[in-house]
XYZ file of C-alpha atoms in Angstrom:
615
model
C -22.166 -23.044 -0.797
C -23.484 -19.161 -2.572
C -22.427 -16.675 -4.177
C -21.381 -12.633 -2.647
C -20.782 -10.092 -5.362
C -17.107 -8.517 -3.552
C -14.744 -6.314 -3.823
C -10.865 -8.814 -4.064
C -10.073 -7.496 -0.261
C -13.075 -8.814 0.666
C -12.940 -12.281 -0.773
C -9.446 -12.399 0.451
C -10.776 -11.928 3.935
C -13.547 -14.677 3.817
C -10.947 -17.170 2.121
C -8.640 -16.696 5.082
C -12.115 -16.918 7.593
C -13.067 -20.276 5.980
C -9.194 -21.231 6.107
C -9.179 -20.740 9.705
C -7.688 -18.287 9.980
C -6.806 -17.389 14.349
C -5.169 -13.995 14.043
C -5.497 -11.456 11.159
C -3.064 -8.729 12.037
C -1.932 -6.005 9.965
C -0.880 -1.827 9.146
C -3.590 0.151 6.930
C -1.959 0.820 3.760
C -3.886 1.159 0.182
C -3.862 -0.412 -1.237
C -4.377 -3.662 1.269
C -6.987 -1.825 3.730
C -10.334 -3.344 3.593
C -8.769 -7.045 3.833
C -8.222 -6.493 7.687
C -11.415 -4.691 8.201
C -13.553 -7.112 6.010
C -12.281 -9.676 8.912
C -12.667 -7.819 11.581
C -15.767 -7.365 10.449
C -17.212 -11.046 9.759
C -14.596 -12.086 12.455
C -15.624 -15.659 14.155
C -15.639 -15.368 18.162
C -12.288 -17.424 18.221
C -10.254 -15.093 15.050
C -8.350 -12.023 16.839
C -7.848 -8.901 14.918
C -5.682 -6.325 15.318
C -4.038 -2.984 14.183
C -0.863 -3.583 14.869
C 1.295 -0.664 15.581
C 3.248 -0.872 12.740
C 3.975 -4.010 9.670
C 7.033 -4.932 11.425
C 5.155 -5.842 14.976
C 2.219 -7.138 12.999
C 4.591 -9.505 11.620
C 6.308 -10.574 14.904
C 2.679 -10.719 16.305
C 2.287 -13.267 14.029
C 4.660 -15.404 14.308
C 4.243 -15.166 17.852
C 0.145 -17.233 17.066
C 2.270 -19.814 14.262
C 4.756 -20.830 15.758
C 1.681 -22.088 18.602
C -0.396 -23.449 15.259
C -2.750 -21.150 15.051
C -3.349 -20.054 11.274
C -2.129 -17.067 10.966
C -2.811 -13.687 8.041
C -0.559 -10.781 8.039
C -1.783 -8.345 5.447
C -0.237 -4.299 4.514
C 0.981 -2.827 1.219
C 4.387 -3.282 -0.560
C 6.346 -0.459 1.027
C 5.350 -2.145 4.119
C 6.742 -5.086 3.464
C 10.616 -3.085 4.151
C 9.152 -2.673 7.641
C 8.517 -5.840 8.088
C 11.249 -7.085 6.376
C 14.281 -7.645 9.281
C 12.011 -10.058 11.214
C 10.407 -11.684 8.076
C 13.738 -12.904 6.797
C 14.764 -14.443 10.387
C 11.393 -15.625 10.161
C 12.136 -17.858 7.385
C 15.271 -19.414 8.622
C 12.887 -20.652 12.009
C 9.937 -21.297 10.070
C 6.386 -22.024 11.559
C 3.913 -24.541 12.903
C 0.689 -22.594 11.742
C 0.350 -21.451 8.282
C 1.162 -18.102 8.159
C -0.053 -16.004 5.379
C 1.808 -12.612 4.113
C -0.490 -10.334 2.083
C 1.295 -7.298 0.646
C -0.675 -5.458 -1.769
C 1.596 -3.787 -4.300
C 0.021 -0.584 -6.081
C 1.220 -0.782 -9.775
C 1.301 3.200 -11.473
C 1.782 3.927 -8.493
C -1.907 4.736 -7.843
C -0.906 5.758 -4.171
C 2.564 4.686 -2.743
C 5.810 5.925 -3.597
C 6.918 3.510 -4.959
C 6.090 0.192 -7.632
C 7.581 -1.941 -6.006
C 7.054 -6.077 -6.982
C 6.875 -8.526 -4.154
C 7.917 -11.421 -6.535
C 11.499 -10.054 -5.766
C 10.951 -9.710 -2.007
C 9.866 -13.452 -2.722
C 12.866 -14.668 -3.665
C 15.019 -12.858 -1.969
C 13.472 -13.839 1.235
C 13.074 -17.526 -0.531
C 9.612 -17.928 0.346
C 6.822 -19.343 -2.035
C 4.465 -16.485 -3.225
C 1.101 -16.231 -5.001
C 0.219 -14.470 -7.773
C -3.732 -14.484 -8.053
C -5.683 -13.520 -11.581
C -8.964 -12.809 -10.153
C -11.094 -12.003 -7.366
C -12.881 -15.492 -7.171
C -9.288 -17.004 -7.598
C -7.809 -14.691 -4.546
C -10.528 -16.852 -2.412
C -9.778 -20.002 -3.564
C -5.985 -19.557 -3.698
C -5.523 -18.019 -0.722
C -7.119 -20.902 1.433
C -4.953 -23.024 -0.524
C -1.593 -20.990 0.720
C -2.107 -21.532 3.855
C -2.283 -25.137 3.428
C 1.048 -24.778 1.387
C 2.315 -22.813 3.877
C 1.536 -25.086 6.863
C 2.558 -28.745 4.598
C 5.747 -26.783 4.206
C 6.372 -25.230 7.659
C 6.448 -21.963 5.884
C 5.625 -18.358 5.938
C 4.241 -17.419 2.220
C 3.548 -15.008 0.057
C 0.042 -13.738 -0.691
C 0.541 -10.392 -3.548
C -2.106 -9.621 -5.055
C -1.701 -6.218 -7.238
C -4.689 -2.725 -6.966
C -7.268 -4.570 -9.822
C -7.635 -7.220 -8.110
C -7.634 -6.508 -4.611
C -10.056 -3.581 -5.248
C -11.724 -4.851 -8.017
C -15.892 -6.445 -7.869
C -17.101 -10.258 -9.032
C -19.484 -12.663 -8.250
C -17.366 -15.590 -5.882
C -18.762 -18.556 -5.262
C -17.771 -18.388 -1.027
C -17.970 -21.304 1.715
C -21.225 -21.515 4.222
C -19.906 -20.664 7.713
C -19.997 -24.241 8.638
C -18.188 -25.322 5.736
C -15.531 -23.454 7.523
C -11.936 -25.666 7.744
C -11.121 -25.851 12.176
C -7.912 -25.042 13.240
C -6.818 -25.793 16.125
C -4.179 -24.437 17.796
C -1.560 -27.048 19.469
C -0.177 -24.634 20.778
C 3.248 -22.927 21.905
C 6.248 -26.098 22.715
C 9.502 -24.803 24.011
C 11.873 -26.475 21.902
C 14.636 -23.701 22.188
C 16.725 -25.843 18.714
C 13.590 -24.776 17.048
C 12.653 -21.083 18.371
C 15.661 -19.405 19.140
C 18.002 -18.776 15.982
C 21.326 -18.908 16.356
C 24.145 -19.465 13.444
C 24.921 -23.243 13.076
C 21.428 -23.362 13.244
C 20.302 -20.786 10.518
C 23.095 -22.653 8.464
C 21.353 -25.938 8.826
C 17.891 -23.700 7.425
C 19.279 -22.496 4.779
C 20.493 -25.783 3.869
C 17.180 -27.468 4.254
C 15.049 -23.781 2.632
C 16.969 -24.041 -1.101
C 16.098 -28.333 -1.134
C 12.343 -27.208 -0.549
C 12.411 -24.756 -2.705
C 13.504 -27.428 -5.457
C 11.482 -29.484 -4.463
C 8.495 -27.458 -4.033
C 9.926 -25.916 -8.259
C 8.018 -29.853 -9.049
C 5.118 -29.506 -7.412
C 4.299 -26.048 -8.812
C 4.976 -28.164 -11.927
C 1.688 -29.954 -11.081
C -0.559 -26.855 -9.183
C -3.240 -26.329 -10.841
C -3.251 -22.599 -10.990
C -0.226 -22.734 -13.072
C -1.475 -24.640 -16.563
C -1.532 -23.827 -19.938
C -3.474 -22.852 -22.139
C -3.098 -24.608 -26.209
C -3.666 -22.740 -29.841
C -6.778 -22.524 -31.159
C -7.088 -24.239 -34.429
C -6.621 -20.875 -36.698
C -3.489 -20.126 -34.687
C -2.326 -23.708 -35.506
C -3.078 -22.845 -38.390
C -0.495 -21.031 -39.318
C 2.701 -21.588 -39.106
C 4.475 -18.091 -37.954
C 1.510 -18.113 -34.687
C 1.906 -21.568 -34.242
C 5.265 -21.033 -32.990
C 4.784 -18.233 -31.053
C 3.127 -17.985 -27.355
C 2.706 -15.723 -24.099
C 3.185 -16.242 -20.587
C 1.698 -14.188 -17.924
C 0.239 -14.077 -14.387
C -1.720 -11.609 -11.872
C -4.429 -9.428 -13.123
C -2.023 -8.759 -16.651
C -4.091 -12.723 -16.955
C -7.646 -10.966 -17.394
C -6.351 -8.801 -19.810
C -4.390 -11.304 -21.784
C -7.300 -13.338 -22.392
C -9.488 -10.385 -23.371
C -7.009 -9.497 -26.109
C -6.420 -13.596 -27.504
C -10.669 -13.064 -27.960
C -10.390 -11.541 -30.132
C -6.783 -11.192 -32.325
C -6.291 -15.695 -31.337
C -5.536 -17.571 -29.406
C -1.871 -18.705 -28.964
C 0.147 -21.140 -26.500
C -0.354 -19.861 -23.001
C 1.695 -20.216 -19.814
C 0.067 -18.606 -16.802
C 2.264 -18.696 -13.881
C 0.582 -18.279 -10.097
C 3.679 -18.892 -8.140
C 5.900 -17.206 -9.655
C 8.667 -18.043 -6.909
C 9.204 -21.217 -6.487
C 8.880 -20.893 -10.688
C 7.259 -24.071 -11.869
C 10.610 -24.579 -14.507
C 8.967 -28.146 -15.645
C 5.722 -26.926 -16.399
C 7.832 -23.810 -18.460
C 9.788 -26.088 -20.343
C 6.785 -28.259 -21.513
C 5.231 -24.419 -22.265
C 8.686 -23.395 -24.389
C 9.209 -26.647 -26.050
C 8.836 -25.750 -30.440
C 8.346 -21.806 -29.575
C 10.481 -19.734 -31.536
C 9.066 -16.921 -29.636
C 7.589 -15.829 -25.993
C 5.982 -12.576 -25.405
C 6.002 -12.580 -21.375
C 3.061 -9.621 -19.454
C 3.315 -9.045 -16.699
C 3.288 -6.226 -13.415
C 5.499 -4.991 -12.655
C 8.727 -6.418 -13.536
C 10.431 -8.302 -16.044
C 9.732 -11.344 -13.502
C 8.595 -14.633 -15.633
C 10.889 -13.686 -18.314
C 14.397 -13.437 -16.088
C 13.354 -16.317 -15.452
C 12.034 -18.028 -19.143
C 15.664 -16.383 -19.818
C 16.967 -18.465 -17.463
C 15.627 -21.139 -18.351
C 15.674 -20.721 -21.747
C 19.709 -20.517 -21.365
C 19.721 -23.789 -18.829
C 17.980 -26.331 -21.296
C 19.350 -25.183 -24.479
C 16.401 -24.317 -26.043
C 16.314 -21.487 -29.078
C 13.514 -19.773 -27.870
C 13.319 -15.474 -27.729
C 12.132 -13.957 -24.808
C 10.182 -10.757 -25.074
C 8.899 -8.049 -22.495
C 10.068 -5.388 -20.760
C 13.823 -5.866 -21.096
C 12.898 -5.876 -24.641
C 10.749 -3.250 -24.915
C 8.180 -4.684 -26.036
C 6.432 -4.758 -23.291
C 6.047 -0.764 -21.432
C 8.691 -1.201 -18.139
C 6.426 0.498 -15.728
C 3.358 1.278 -14.380
C 0.063 -0.599 -14.476
C -0.696 -2.813 -17.689
C -4.738 -1.932 -19.489
C -6.506 -3.811 -21.353
C -5.502 -1.601 -24.058
C -2.037 -1.960 -23.428
C -2.080 -5.181 -23.815
C -3.955 -5.391 -26.749
C -1.106 -3.224 -28.162
C 1.722 -5.538 -27.820
C 0.184 -8.594 -28.408
C -1.144 -7.571 -31.624
C 2.093 -6.017 -32.203
C 3.551 -9.426 -31.326
C 1.278 -11.469 -33.275
C 1.678 -8.632 -36.592
C -2.506 -7.800 -36.562
C -3.859 -4.958 -36.833
C -5.360 -4.000 -33.890
C -9.529 -4.270 -33.897
C -11.505 -2.173 -33.820
C -13.429 -1.065 -30.323
C -15.801 0.450 -31.162
C -14.035 3.823 -29.052
C -14.874 7.412 -30.163
C -12.624 8.773 -32.867
C -10.537 11.564 -32.958
C -12.802 13.847 -34.558
C -15.708 12.823 -31.845
C -13.955 13.252 -28.787
C -12.479 16.816 -30.140
C -15.730 17.913 -29.324
C -16.207 16.573 -26.605
C -15.497 19.333 -23.163
C -12.262 19.117 -20.946
C -12.489 17.771 -18.343
C -11.928 20.261 -14.704
C -8.568 19.979 -13.427
C -8.758 18.404 -10.277
C -5.096 18.252 -8.710
C -5.887 16.662 -5.374
C -5.822 18.944 -2.420
C -5.968 18.993 1.640
C -9.708 18.882 2.304
C -12.032 21.693 2.876
C -11.776 22.667 6.268
C -8.696 20.010 7.623
C -7.207 21.804 10.240
C -3.433 20.282 8.564
C -4.117 22.846 6.213
C -3.731 25.800 9.648
C -1.221 23.975 10.574
C 1.022 23.910 8.388
C 0.013 28.202 7.432
C -0.259 29.231 11.025
C 3.898 27.597 10.792
C 4.850 29.081 7.398
C 3.372 32.627 9.148
C 6.047 32.405 11.557
C 9.036 30.942 10.216
C 8.033 33.774 6.742
C 12.104 35.593 6.045
C 13.902 32.994 7.989
C 16.421 30.167 6.383
C 13.565 27.222 7.063
C 13.461 24.160 6.062
C 9.932 21.997 5.996
C 10.574 17.584 6.029
C 7.464 16.042 5.077
C 5.994 12.657 6.035
C 3.569 10.164 4.223
C -0.577 11.199 4.444
C -2.680 13.132 3.354
C -0.663 16.017 4.241
C 1.943 15.091 1.762
C -0.459 17.773 0.509
C 1.322 20.246 2.309
C 3.273 20.572 -0.807
C 1.012 21.778 -3.514
C 0.816 25.800 -3.737
C -0.025 28.345 -2.258
C 1.024 26.178 0.285
C 4.188 25.003 -1.002
C 4.604 23.691 2.716
C 6.658 20.175 2.051
C 10.035 20.261 1.024
C 10.788 16.734 1.176
C 9.266 14.077 1.126
C 10.921 9.959 1.268
C 8.915 7.723 3.991
C 6.883 6.983 7.247
C 8.962 9.325 9.619
C 11.391 9.678 7.652
C 10.979 13.506 7.859
C 12.366 13.838 11.225
C 16.057 11.990 10.507
C 15.836 14.414 7.229
C 15.805 17.318 9.244
C 18.830 16.274 12.126
C 21.213 15.081 8.913
C 20.363 18.980 7.817
C 20.763 20.270 10.325
C 23.623 18.783 11.722
C 25.006 20.356 7.803
C 23.686 23.466 8.145
C 23.099 24.524 11.051
C 21.918 28.020 10.290
C 18.846 26.116 8.801
C 15.568 25.998 10.737
C 15.286 22.764 11.078
C 10.750 21.397 10.918
C 10.003 17.762 10.525
C 6.206 17.358 9.931
C 4.212 13.636 11.282
C 0.521 12.419 12.206
C -0.404 11.502 15.026
C -0.516 7.441 13.857
C 2.380 7.603 11.857
C 3.796 9.144 15.133
C 3.067 6.034 16.756
C 3.984 3.345 13.953
C 7.510 5.681 12.797
C 8.462 8.556 14.356
C 9.633 7.784 18.237
C 12.618 6.264 17.424
C 14.061 9.408 15.488
C 12.493 11.792 18.070
C 14.868 9.739 20.859
C 18.103 10.066 18.128
C 18.047 13.848 17.751
C 17.440 14.146 21.948
C 20.514 11.333 22.135
C 22.359 13.331 19.481
C 22.177 16.862 20.660
C 19.850 17.769 17.441
C 18.319 21.295 16.728
C 14.568 20.602 15.077
C 10.907 21.342 15.915
C 8.440 18.724 15.592
C 4.953 19.584 14.689
C 2.466 16.941 15.151
C -0.219 17.093 13.521
C -3.505 14.952 15.071
C -6.253 14.498 13.837
C -7.453 11.607 15.973
C -7.836 9.085 13.525
C -5.758 7.634 10.382
C -7.257 9.964 7.998
C -5.236 8.798 4.688
C -6.140 5.303 4.464
C -9.736 5.060 5.719
C -9.977 6.445 9.745
C -8.557 3.320 11.413
C -7.977 3.220 15.304
C -4.844 3.758 16.291
C -2.845 3.969 20.309
C -3.939 7.174 20.277
C -7.605 7.428 19.611
C -8.424 5.321 22.709
C -9.996 2.248 20.769
C -9.039 -1.190 19.182
C -9.883 -3.141 15.879
C -11.905 -5.258 18.089
C -14.019 -3.381 19.412
C -12.156 -2.212 23.216
C -12.241 1.081 24.306
C -8.493 1.571 25.790
C -6.381 4.384 27.306
C -5.505 6.798 25.390
C -1.924 7.092 24.877
C -0.510 10.521 25.394
C 1.739 11.646 21.548
C 2.455 14.972 24.586
C 3.069 12.421 27.416
C 5.453 9.866 24.907
C 7.710 12.994 24.437
C 8.149 13.925 27.663
C 8.992 10.990 28.454
C 11.651 10.776 26.084
C 13.437 14.329 27.475
C 11.204 16.953 26.045
C 11.664 20.510 27.813
C 9.174 22.473 25.464
C 5.777 20.225 24.238
C 3.023 22.481 23.783
C -0.323 21.472 22.289
C -2.527 23.999 19.962
C -5.791 24.294 18.346
C -4.086 24.767 14.810
C -7.960 26.321 13.777
C -6.762 29.839 16.858
C -4.371 31.159 14.361
C -2.711 33.533 16.681
C -2.211 31.126 19.453
C -0.545 28.983 16.890
C 1.428 30.859 15.740
C 3.092 32.045 18.664
C 3.546 28.868 19.624
C 5.928 27.711 16.588
C 8.624 31.474 17.003
C 8.367 30.652 20.646
C 9.939 26.679 19.794
C 11.807 28.094 16.993
C 13.523 30.927 19.027
C 14.478 27.537 21.843
C 17.758 25.746 21.954
C 16.950 21.731 20.839
C 14.281 19.634 20.416
C 10.964 20.969 20.718
C 7.620 19.755 20.212
C 3.902 21.469 19.103
C 1.150 19.062 18.628
C -1.287 20.809 16.412
C -4.380 18.607 17.650
C -7.703 19.244 16.090
C -10.106 16.588 14.554
C -10.253 14.931 11.357
C -13.475 16.964 9.479
C -15.039 12.987 8.258
C -15.032 12.139 11.895
C -16.004 15.874 13.072
C -19.424 17.431 12.382
C -19.627 21.029 10.501
C -20.855 23.847 12.784
C -22.369 25.565 10.077
C -20.277 27.522 6.807
C -18.701 30.659 6.422
C -19.568 33.745 4.642
C -18.438 36.953 2.476
C -19.638 39.841 3.250
C -19.661 41.457 -0.492
C -20.170 44.480 0.736
C -17.290 44.326 3.423
C -15.049 42.808 1.025
C -11.751 44.003 -1.029
C -11.484 41.932 -3.445
C -7.907 41.661 -2.611
C -8.165 38.079 -3.166
C -5.560 37.026 0.191
C -7.919 33.878 1.200
C -7.459 32.337 -1.812
C -3.702 33.115 -2.563
C -2.564 32.098 0.461
C -4.925 29.682 1.308
C -5.679 27.866 -1.096
C -8.873 25.866 0.536
C -11.013 24.352 -2.614
C -13.993 25.925 -0.074
C -12.977 29.209 -1.361
C -14.386 29.917 -5.332
C -13.730 32.729 -7.389
C -17.907 33.900 -9.083
C -19.083 36.813 -10.874
C -15.825 37.960 -10.297
C -15.920 37.965 -6.419
C -14.428 35.610 -3.503
C -17.664 33.284 -2.418
C -17.560 30.495 -0.262
C -19.258 27.414 -1.729
C -21.642 26.287 1.023
C -21.341 22.522 -0.422
C -18.090 22.101 0.882
C -17.588 24.757 2.861
C -16.643 23.340 7.138
C -17.147 26.879 9.014
C -13.253 26.347 10.274
C -13.280 29.940 10.012
C -9.817 29.753 9.057
C -10.190 32.047 6.653
C -12.248 34.874 8.381
C -8.990 35.014 10.826
C -7.037 35.281 6.969
C -9.247 38.006 5.817
C -7.791 42.008 5.664
C -10.820 43.973 5.824
C -13.190 41.146 8.407
C -15.287 40.695 5.292
C -15.443 36.862 6.209
C -17.714 35.765 8.902
C -19.968 33.576 10.077
C -22.946 32.188 7.739
C -26.908 33.252 8.871
C -28.648 30.300 7.802
C -32.970 31.334 9.049
């Protein structure tokens, strides 16, 4: 054993390797991405790693390996679980032979997601065991235990992390390589009664699943990471406080304990397996209490379970939390919010934290407003601008998608009218067109998202004779989540160089007759191409292709010739590039941000912007 300073996701990855994981598949999505990347960095020769085309495919690849007895880790964020749900719901009925852990990183806040989903609900819906770590060290150890339970009970299990566990750092005690578990897969053994899903087999499987989960509820009551912390002597001497308790789990457990270190320790229930719920342990915890405050993220999962248990066992305990509005029912918990919740519950004044007073804060300078924007030099900005200029004056809808190009919604571009989920813009554009034939419908999608979620919708558009223009924003990477490879990049997560999958080839194979690739930084050519496409019937596609600035070295920077500039500020008003700023009432270019893309020089009506000269 040795110590390493690790991010939570790194700890989960190293824990999986220590457990003998043989295959890891996933789709990038914050806050889960670093798990797979860390496995790829530290993998053993026998460990296979891939960024799958989407979460559904990752789940199916993982299932195949687990059928053969290999230990498997599948990674995704909470919205990715929606994509993976189809195979997962069926896989529960089939079961697995090798341990299979489904890592789902929830995003309370949400910080970088469309939704605040709570995977604990999904575990109950899918009838799957769920492990919910509270700290980075616990995440490292618990993922190894999750593999053991998965293998022992022949079922996939959820490993539910949240942002503060996934992206928190801690000094972690980890195993040396020679201590890693060695698991040699038996291989796939043909057995149609086991591996082929039929209604009659599923009926019996459902009976078995319910019996297994009932057993696991009792097993988890004795699981070492579910436990009761007694009240301290000070609280016990208070006849009112000694009859109050706190139930918590996940990262909220750390906030609760920090708060009670100052307020006094109430009796506490820590739940690390929200499903199947450790009912016997909960009954023991509830005995003799009058009130319990549930502190959890995101939804009132523990609160509902304890309310049900009180009714089932006729326990006169009042359960408080999100449902009773004693804890906020959306967003992240924080140390301060939990301190406030507990202080109110205990009837105590909140301890002074040593923070600055309101008067002291009033003397602090205001922080600058930094709204999320497309990067300076981003080719997406040029793509959006070209479409906007080409369609000026026409009734048009611009359907967006998930990725950094969602920020095309910001002014002055204002080019994202809808954004729902990955690939949805194509379907939405078709729906609008069928109801409003006089509207020119555009759907924007990134190159990675095209492969992940857009292809079926393009086929649907062709088959059902839609009228729409598809804009593929191809910047040769998965930019939003950290520049992971995809089928169009020509390399895999294993480091192999492979043939690039052609987006243009796919579109032509589907049946599109108009497919053109253009450099978005050639503004006039881009505008002309959009006008041409918009004037044609049926489904058309334009691929705006230029590398993301994060993977392409800048070609210098632009500069404003003050003798030519008429200070019309068209470049700022229409582009919104962060490198274009006002200094001393004049437009200038910030050399630390400019990449030299040249878009602003093509927009300037008096040619006052050109390449900067460097001696």
